[in-house]
Coordinates of C-alpha atoms and ligand atoms in Angstrom, one line a residue:
M1 CA 0.0 0.0 0.0
V2 CA 1.4 3.4 -0.9
E3 CA 1.6 6.2 1.7
G4 CA -1.4 8.1 0.4
Q5 CA -3.5 4.9 0.8
I6 CA -2.3 4.4 4.3
E7 CA -3.2 7.9 5.1
S8 CA -6.7 7.6 3.7
A9 CA -7.2 4.3 5.4
Q10 CA -6.2 5.8 8.7
T11 CA -8.4 8.9 8.5
S12 CA -11.5 7.0 7.3
A13 CA -11.3 4.6 10.3
P14 CA -13.6 6.0 12.9
P15 CA -11.5 7.2 16.0
R16 CA -11.8 5.0 19.1
K17 CA -14.3 6.4 21.6
K18 CA -12.4 7.5 24.7
I19 CA -13.4 5.5 27.8
V20 CA -14.8 7.1 30.9
L21 CA -15.1 5.6 34.4
S22 CA -16.5 7.5 37.4
G23 CA -18.5 6.7 40.5
V24 CA -20.1 8.0 43.7
Q25 CA -20.0 6.4 47.0
P26 CA -23.6 5.7 48.3
T27 CA -23.3 7.1 51.7
G28 CA -25.8 9.8 52.8
V29 CA -27.9 11.8 50.3
L30 CA -26.4 13.2 47.0
H31 CA -26.1 17.0 47.1
I32 CA -25.7 19.8 44.5
G33 CA -22.0 19.6 44.8
N34 CA -22.0 15.9 43.6
Y35 CA -24.4 17.0 40.8
I36 CA -22.3 19.9 39.6
G37 CA -18.9 18.4 40.1
A38 CA -19.6 14.9 38.8
L39 CA -23.2 13.9 37.6
S40 CA -24.0 16.9 35.4
L41 CA -20.6 16.7 33.8
W42 CA -21.1 13.0 33.0
A43 CA -24.5 13.7 31.5
Q44 CA -23.1 16.6 29.6
Q45 CA -20.4 14.6 27.9
Q46 CA -22.0 11.2 27.7
H47 CA -22.4 11.0 23.8
E48 CA -18.7 11.8 23.3
F49 CA -17.4 8.8 25.3
K50 CA -17.9 5.2 26.2
N51 CA -19.0 5.5 29.8
Y52 CA -18.9 3.3 32.8
F53 CA -20.8 4.8 35.8
M54 CA -20.4 2.8 39.0
I55 CA -22.0 2.9 42.4
A56 CA -19.0 2.5 44.7
D57 CA -20.9 0.5 47.4
M58 CA -17.8 -1.4 48.6
H59 CA -16.1 2.0 49.3
A60 CA -19.1 2.7 51.6
L61 CA -17.9 -0.2 54.0
T62 CA -14.7 1.7 54.9
I63 CA -16.5 3.3 57.8
P64 CA -18.5 0.1 58.9
E65 CA -19.9 1.9 62.0
N66 CA -22.1 3.9 59.8
I67 CA -23.4 1.1 57.7
K68 CA -26.8 -0.8 57.9
A69 CA -27.2 -3.3 55.2
K70 CA -30.7 -2.5 54.4
E71 CA -29.8 1.2 54.2
L72 CA -26.8 0.6 52.0
R73 CA -28.8 -1.5 49.6
A74 CA -31.5 1.2 49.3
S75 CA -28.9 4.0 49.1
S76 CA -27.1 2.3 46.2
R77 CA -30.4 2.1 44.3
R78 CA -31.1 5.7 45.1
V79 CA -27.9 6.7 43.6
A80 CA -28.4 4.6 40.4
A81 CA -31.8 6.2 40.1
L82 CA -30.2 9.7 40.5
Y83 CA -27.7 9.0 37.7
I84 CA -30.6 8.5 35.3
A85 CA -32.7 11.2 36.8
S86 CA -29.6 13.6 36.2
G87 CA -29.9 12.7 32.4
I88 CA -27.6 9.9 32.0
D89 CA -29.0 7.4 29.4
P90 CA -29.1 4.0 31.0
E91 CA -29.2 2.3 27.6
E92 CA -26.2 4.0 26.1
N93 CA -24.1 4.1 29.2
V94 CA -23.2 1.3 31.6
I95 CA -24.5 1.7 35.2
F96 CA -23.4 -0.9 37.6
L97 CA -22.7 -1.8 41.2
Q98 CA -19.1 -2.1 42.2
S99 CA -19.8 -5.1 44.5
A100 CA -21.4 -7.0 41.6
L101 CA -18.0 -7.6 40.1
P102 CA -15.4 -9.5 42.1
A103 CA -12.9 -8.3 39.6
H104 CA -12.7 -5.0 41.5
P105 CA -11.6 -6.3 44.9
Y106 CA -9.4 -8.9 43.1
L107 CA -7.5 -6.3 41.2
A108 CA -7.4 -4.1 44.1
W109 CA -5.4 -6.7 46.1
I110 CA -2.9 -6.9 43.2
L111 CA -2.6 -3.1 43.0
G112 CA -2.3 -2.9 46.8
C113 CA 0.7 -5.1 46.5
V114 CA 2.4 -2.7 44.3
T115 CA 1.4 0.4 46.2
P116 CA 4.1 1.7 48.7
M117 CA 2.6 2.5 52.1
G118 CA 4.1 6.1 51.9
W119 CA 1.8 6.8 49.0
L120 CA -1.2 6.0 50.9
E121 CA -0.1 7.8 54.0
R122 CA 0.0 11.0 52.0
M123 CA -3.7 10.8 51.0
T124 CA -5.5 13.7 52.5
Q125 CA -8.8 12.0 52.4
F126 CA -7.5 9.2 54.7
K127 CA -6.2 11.9 57.1
T128 CA -9.5 13.7 57.2
K129 CA -11.7 10.6 57.4
S130 CA -9.6 8.6 59.8
G131 CA -9.9 11.6 62.3
Q132 CA -13.7 11.2 62.1
T133 CA -13.8 7.6 63.4
E134 CA -12.5 5.9 66.5
S135 CA -11.3 2.7 65.2
V136 CA -9.8 3.0 61.7
G137 CA -10.2 -0.1 59.5
T138 CA -7.4 -0.9 57.1
G139 CA -10.0 -0.7 54.3
L140 CA -10.1 3.1 54.9
F141 CA -6.3 3.1 54.4
T142 CA -6.2 0.9 51.2
Y143 CA -9.3 2.7 49.8
P144 CA -7.3 4.2 47.0
A145 CA -6.1 0.9 45.6
L146 CA -9.7 -0.2 45.2
Q147 CA -10.5 3.1 43.5
A148 CA -7.4 2.6 41.2
A149 CA -8.8 -0.9 40.3
D150 CA -12.2 0.6 39.5
I151 CA -10.6 2.9 37.0
L152 CA -8.0 0.7 35.5
L153 CA -10.2 -2.3 34.9
Y154 CA -11.9 -0.3 32.2
Q155 CA -8.8 1.1 30.7
A156 CA -10.4 4.4 31.3
D157 CA -8.8 7.5 29.4
Y158 CA -10.8 9.9 31.6
V159 CA -12.2 10.1 35.1
P160 CA -14.7 13.0 35.4
V161 CA -14.7 14.0 39.1
G162 CA -14.8 16.9 41.5
E163 CA -11.5 18.6 42.6
D164 CA -11.5 16.6 45.9
Q165 CA -10.7 13.4 43.9
R166 CA -7.7 14.9 42.0
Q167 CA -5.2 13.2 44.4
H168 CA -6.9 9.8 43.9
V169 CA -6.7 10.1 40.1
E170 CA -2.9 11.1 40.3
L171 CA -2.3 8.2 42.6
T172 CA -4.1 5.8 40.1
R173 CA -1.7 6.9 37.4
D174 CA 1.2 6.2 39.7
I175 CA 0.0 2.8 40.7
A176 CA -0.7 2.0 37.0
A177 CA 2.7 3.1 35.9
R178 CA 4.4 1.1 38.7
F179 CA 2.5 -2.1 37.8
N180 CA 3.3 -1.6 34.1
H181 CA 7.0 -1.1 35.0
L182 CA 7.1 -4.2 37.3
F183 CA 5.2 -6.6 35.3
G184 CA 4.7 -5.3 31.8
K185 CA 2.2 -3.1 30.0
C186 CA -1.4 -3.7 31.3
F187 CA -3.1 -0.5 32.1
R188 CA -3.8 2.8 30.4
L189 CA -2.9 5.9 32.4
P190 CA -6.1 7.8 33.0
E191 CA -6.6 11.6 33.4
G192 CA -8.9 13.5 35.6
L193 CA -11.6 15.7 34.0
Y194 CA -12.6 18.7 36.2
R195 CA -14.9 21.5 35.6
S196 CA -13.3 24.9 35.5
T197 CA -16.1 26.3 37.8
G198 CA -18.0 24.1 40.1
A199 CA -15.4 21.3 40.8
R200 CA -15.4 22.4 44.5
V201 CA -18.8 23.5 45.6
M202 CA -18.5 24.9 49.2
G203 CA -20.9 24.4 52.2
F204 CA -23.6 27.0 52.5
D205 CA -23.1 27.3 56.3
D206 CA -19.3 27.4 56.1
P207 CA -18.0 28.4 52.7
T208 CA -14.4 27.5 53.8
A209 CA -15.3 23.8 53.9
K210 CA -16.2 21.7 50.8
M211 CA -19.8 20.6 50.7
S212 CA -19.8 17.0 51.8
K213 CA -22.4 14.2 52.3
S214 CA -21.1 13.6 55.8
L215 CA -21.5 17.3 56.9
A216 CA -24.9 17.4 55.2
E217 CA -26.1 14.6 57.5
Q218 CA -25.0 16.5 60.5
R219 CA -25.9 20.0 59.6
S220 CA -29.3 21.1 58.0
G221 CA -27.9 24.4 56.5
H222 CA -24.8 22.8 55.0
A223 CA -26.0 21.4 51.6
V224 CA -28.8 21.4 49.2
N225 CA -29.6 17.6 48.7
L226 CA -30.8 16.6 45.2
L227 CA -34.2 15.5 46.6
D228 CA -34.9 18.6 48.8
P229 CA -38.3 20.2 48.2
P230 CA -38.3 23.9 47.1
N231 CA -39.0 25.3 50.6
V232 CA -35.9 23.5 52.0
V233 CA -33.8 24.7 49.1
K234 CA -34.9 28.2 49.8
K235 CA -34.3 28.1 53.5
T236 CA -30.8 26.7 53.0
I237 CA -29.7 29.1 50.4
M238 CA -31.4 32.2 51.9
S239 CA -29.4 31.4 55.1
A240 CA -26.1 30.9 53.3
V241 CA -23.1 32.6 55.0
T242 CA -22.0 35.7 53.0
D243 CA -20.5 39.0 54.4
S244 CA -21.6 42.4 55.4
G245 CA -20.9 44.1 52.1
N246 CA -22.3 44.1 48.6
E247 CA -19.3 43.0 46.6
A248 CA -20.5 40.5 43.9
R249 CA -17.4 40.3 41.7
F250 CA -15.8 36.9 41.2
E251 CA -12.3 37.9 41.8
H252 CA -13.1 40.0 45.0
A253 CA -16.0 38.3 46.7
S254 CA -15.8 36.6 50.1
P255 CA -15.8 32.7 49.9
G256 CA -19.6 32.5 50.5
V257 CA -20.5 35.1 47.9
R258 CA -18.1 33.6 45.4
N259 CA -19.7 30.2 46.1
L260 CA -23.2 31.6 45.2
L261 CA -21.8 33.4 42.2
E262 CA -20.2 30.2 40.9
L263 CA -23.3 28.1 41.4
Y264 CA -25.3 30.7 39.4
E265 CA -22.6 30.8 36.7
V266 CA -22.4 27.0 36.3
L267 CA -26.2 26.4 36.4
T268 CA -27.1 29.4 34.0
K269 CA -23.9 29.4 31.8
E270 CA -24.2 33.1 31.7
P271 CA -21.0 35.1 31.2
R272 CA -19.3 36.4 34.4
E273 CA -19.6 40.1 33.3
Q274 CA -23.4 39.7 32.9
I275 CA -23.7 38.0 36.3
E276 CA -21.5 40.8 38.0
G277 CA -23.6 43.5 36.3
R278 CA -26.7 42.0 37.7
F279 CA -25.7 41.5 41.3
H280 CA -22.8 43.7 42.1
G281 CA -23.6 46.6 44.5
Q282 CA -27.0 45.0 45.4
G283 CA -27.7 43.4 48.7
Y284 CA -27.0 39.7 48.7
G285 CA -30.8 39.0 49.0
S286 CA -31.2 39.3 45.3
L287 CA -28.3 37.0 44.6
K288 CA -29.6 34.4 47.0
K289 CA -33.1 34.6 45.6
A290 CA -31.8 34.2 42.0
V291 CA -29.6 31.1 43.1
T292 CA -32.6 29.6 44.9
E293 CA -34.6 29.9 41.7
V294 CA -32.1 28.4 39.4
V295 CA -31.4 25.5 41.8
V296 CA -35.0 24.8 42.2
E297 CA -35.5 24.8 38.5
T298 CA -32.5 22.5 38.1
L299 CA -33.8 20.1 40.6
R300 CA -37.3 20.0 39.4
P301 CA -37.0 17.7 36.3
I302 CA -34.4 15.5 38.2
Q303 CA -36.8 15.0 41.1
E304 CA -39.7 14.3 38.6
R305 CA -37.6 11.6 36.7
Y306 CA -36.5 10.2 40.1
Q307 CA -40.0 9.5 41.2
Q308 CA -41.0 7.8 37.9
I309 CA -37.8 5.7 38.0
T310 CA -38.3 4.6 41.6
S311 CA -42.0 3.9 41.2
E312 CA -41.4 1.1 38.5
P313 CA -40.9 -2.1 40.3
G314 CA -37.9 -4.2 39.3
Y315 CA -36.6 -1.5 36.9
L316 CA -33.4 -0.7 38.8
D317 CA -32.6 -4.3 39.7
D318 CA -32.9 -5.3 35.9
L319 CA -30.8 -2.3 34.9
L320 CA -28.0 -3.0 37.5
A321 CA -27.9 -6.7 36.5
S322 CA -27.5 -5.8 32.9
G323 CA -25.0 -3.2 33.8
A324 CA -22.9 -5.7 35.7
E325 CA -23.0 -8.1 32.8
R326 CA -21.7 -5.3 30.3
A327 CA -19.1 -3.9 32.7
G328 CA -18.0 -7.5 33.7
E329 CA -17.0 -8.4 30.0
V330 CA -14.5 -5.5 30.1
A331 CA -13.4 -5.8 33.7
N332 CA -12.8 -9.6 33.4
R333 CA -10.7 -9.1 30.3
T334 CA -8.3 -6.7 32.1
L335 CA -8.1 -8.8 35.2
A336 CA -7.2 -11.8 33.1
K337 CA -4.3 -9.8 31.6
A338 CA -3.1 -8.7 35.0
R339 CA -3.2 -12.3 36.3
Q340 CA -1.3 -13.5 33.4
L341 CA 1.4 -10.8 33.8
T342 CA 1.7 -11.5 37.6
G343 CA 1.6 -15.3 37.2
L344 CA -1.5 -15.8 39.2
Ligands
TYM1 P1 -17.9 10.9 46.4 O1 -19.1 10.0 46.5 O2 -17.4 11.5 47.7 O3 -18.3 12.0 45.4 C1 -18.9 11.7 44.1 C2 -18.4 12.8 43.1 O4 -19.0 14.2 43.5 C3 -17.8 15.0 43.6 N1 -17.9 16.0 44.6 C4 -17.9 17.3 44.4 N2 -17.8 18.0 43.4 C5 -17.8 19.4 43.6 N3 -18.1 20.0 44.8 C6 -18.2 19.3 45.9 N4 -18.5 19.7 47.1 C7 -18.2 17.8 45.8 N5 -18.3 16.8 46.7 C8 -18.1 15.7 46.1 C9 -16.5 14.1 43.8 O5 -15.4 14.7 43.4 C10 -16.9 12.8 43.0 O6 -16.6 13.1 41.7 N6 -13.9 8.0 46.0 C11 -15.1 8.4 45.3 C12 -16.0 7.4 44.7 C13 -15.2 6.5 43.7 C14 -14.7 6.9 42.4 C15 -14.1 5.7 41.9 C16 -14.7 7.9 41.6 C17 -14.9 5.2 44.0 N7 -14.3 4.7 42.9 C18 -13.5 5.7 40.6 C19 -14.2 8.0 40.4 C20 -13.5 6.8 40.0 C21 -16.0 9.3 46.2 O7 -16.1 8.9 47.4 O8 -16.8 10.1 45.6

């Protein structure tokens, strides 16, 4: 074949769809931070990529004192329903439970063996979470190896997540590179995908702390949860901590005001100048009212779809069973390669 022909053959072949893996831990209720930092990003980019969206239920066991079996099972299904309610097409994308696939903990063991202790000791999430519980299980410590397995089993190119997961994605790359170096090429090195605005939504009651599911369970004004009715959304946002001024410019605003401005920006997609023009110099009441309205309008269709999905008996179980089958084909193939390379 002459060069020109090779070129045209190369250009006419459809490019491989990039692969995405991401997930949510089903502890507590999902909040607007999870939606903006992760779920809405997944939905927005779903047609561009081949997507695996996992419910990380094995990760939920890392603080076993908080777990009740019945509640975890219900919570996993709630998360699956919220994926779909947030606009993720369950036919086109693979939605599955982590615990349905033994390949995840199997590969996690292998990866744990190639992960130096020091790498895990540096993880900020371990430091924060281990401070919140009296007896720290080793699962909390080795959690990042399981997360690396989640990602590497699918040979993911991209991992769309909030800013708080950046360290986990970087560590996954390091673990993959170390395995490939020790045993031979097995894993693709993934990259994180983060929103430029909205990758770190802050708590309404304390805008210096990231909005989190655990704080949302303890404090009613901390977060807006995806299933909150409009009156609760209103109460939470209208009581958000701001400051005593009227500065509504992205670069100069205090953390609480900036959080509200960014929420407004990411949910309306309006340019910053326009937003500043509307709210700068006004009391913060008008900004809070506008953010309340856009959050309520964002949640309305999600809540309607959620009600529909959860009222269909058997729907989620069937969906998760078929998701596990589709995910398993890929995961088992990668695991087989890792086993072959390690001699297991
Ligand atoms: P989790 O359940 O804590 O969070 C789920 C997703 O929501 C994002 N997020 C936020 N984004 C913006 N602002 C916030 N305040 C905020 N809080 C949370 C998170 O960054 C995440 O994208 N370890 C993961 C679950 C997991 C996973 C994986 C993720 C397990 N295996 C493999 C990706 C790939 C976790 O606990 O996320």
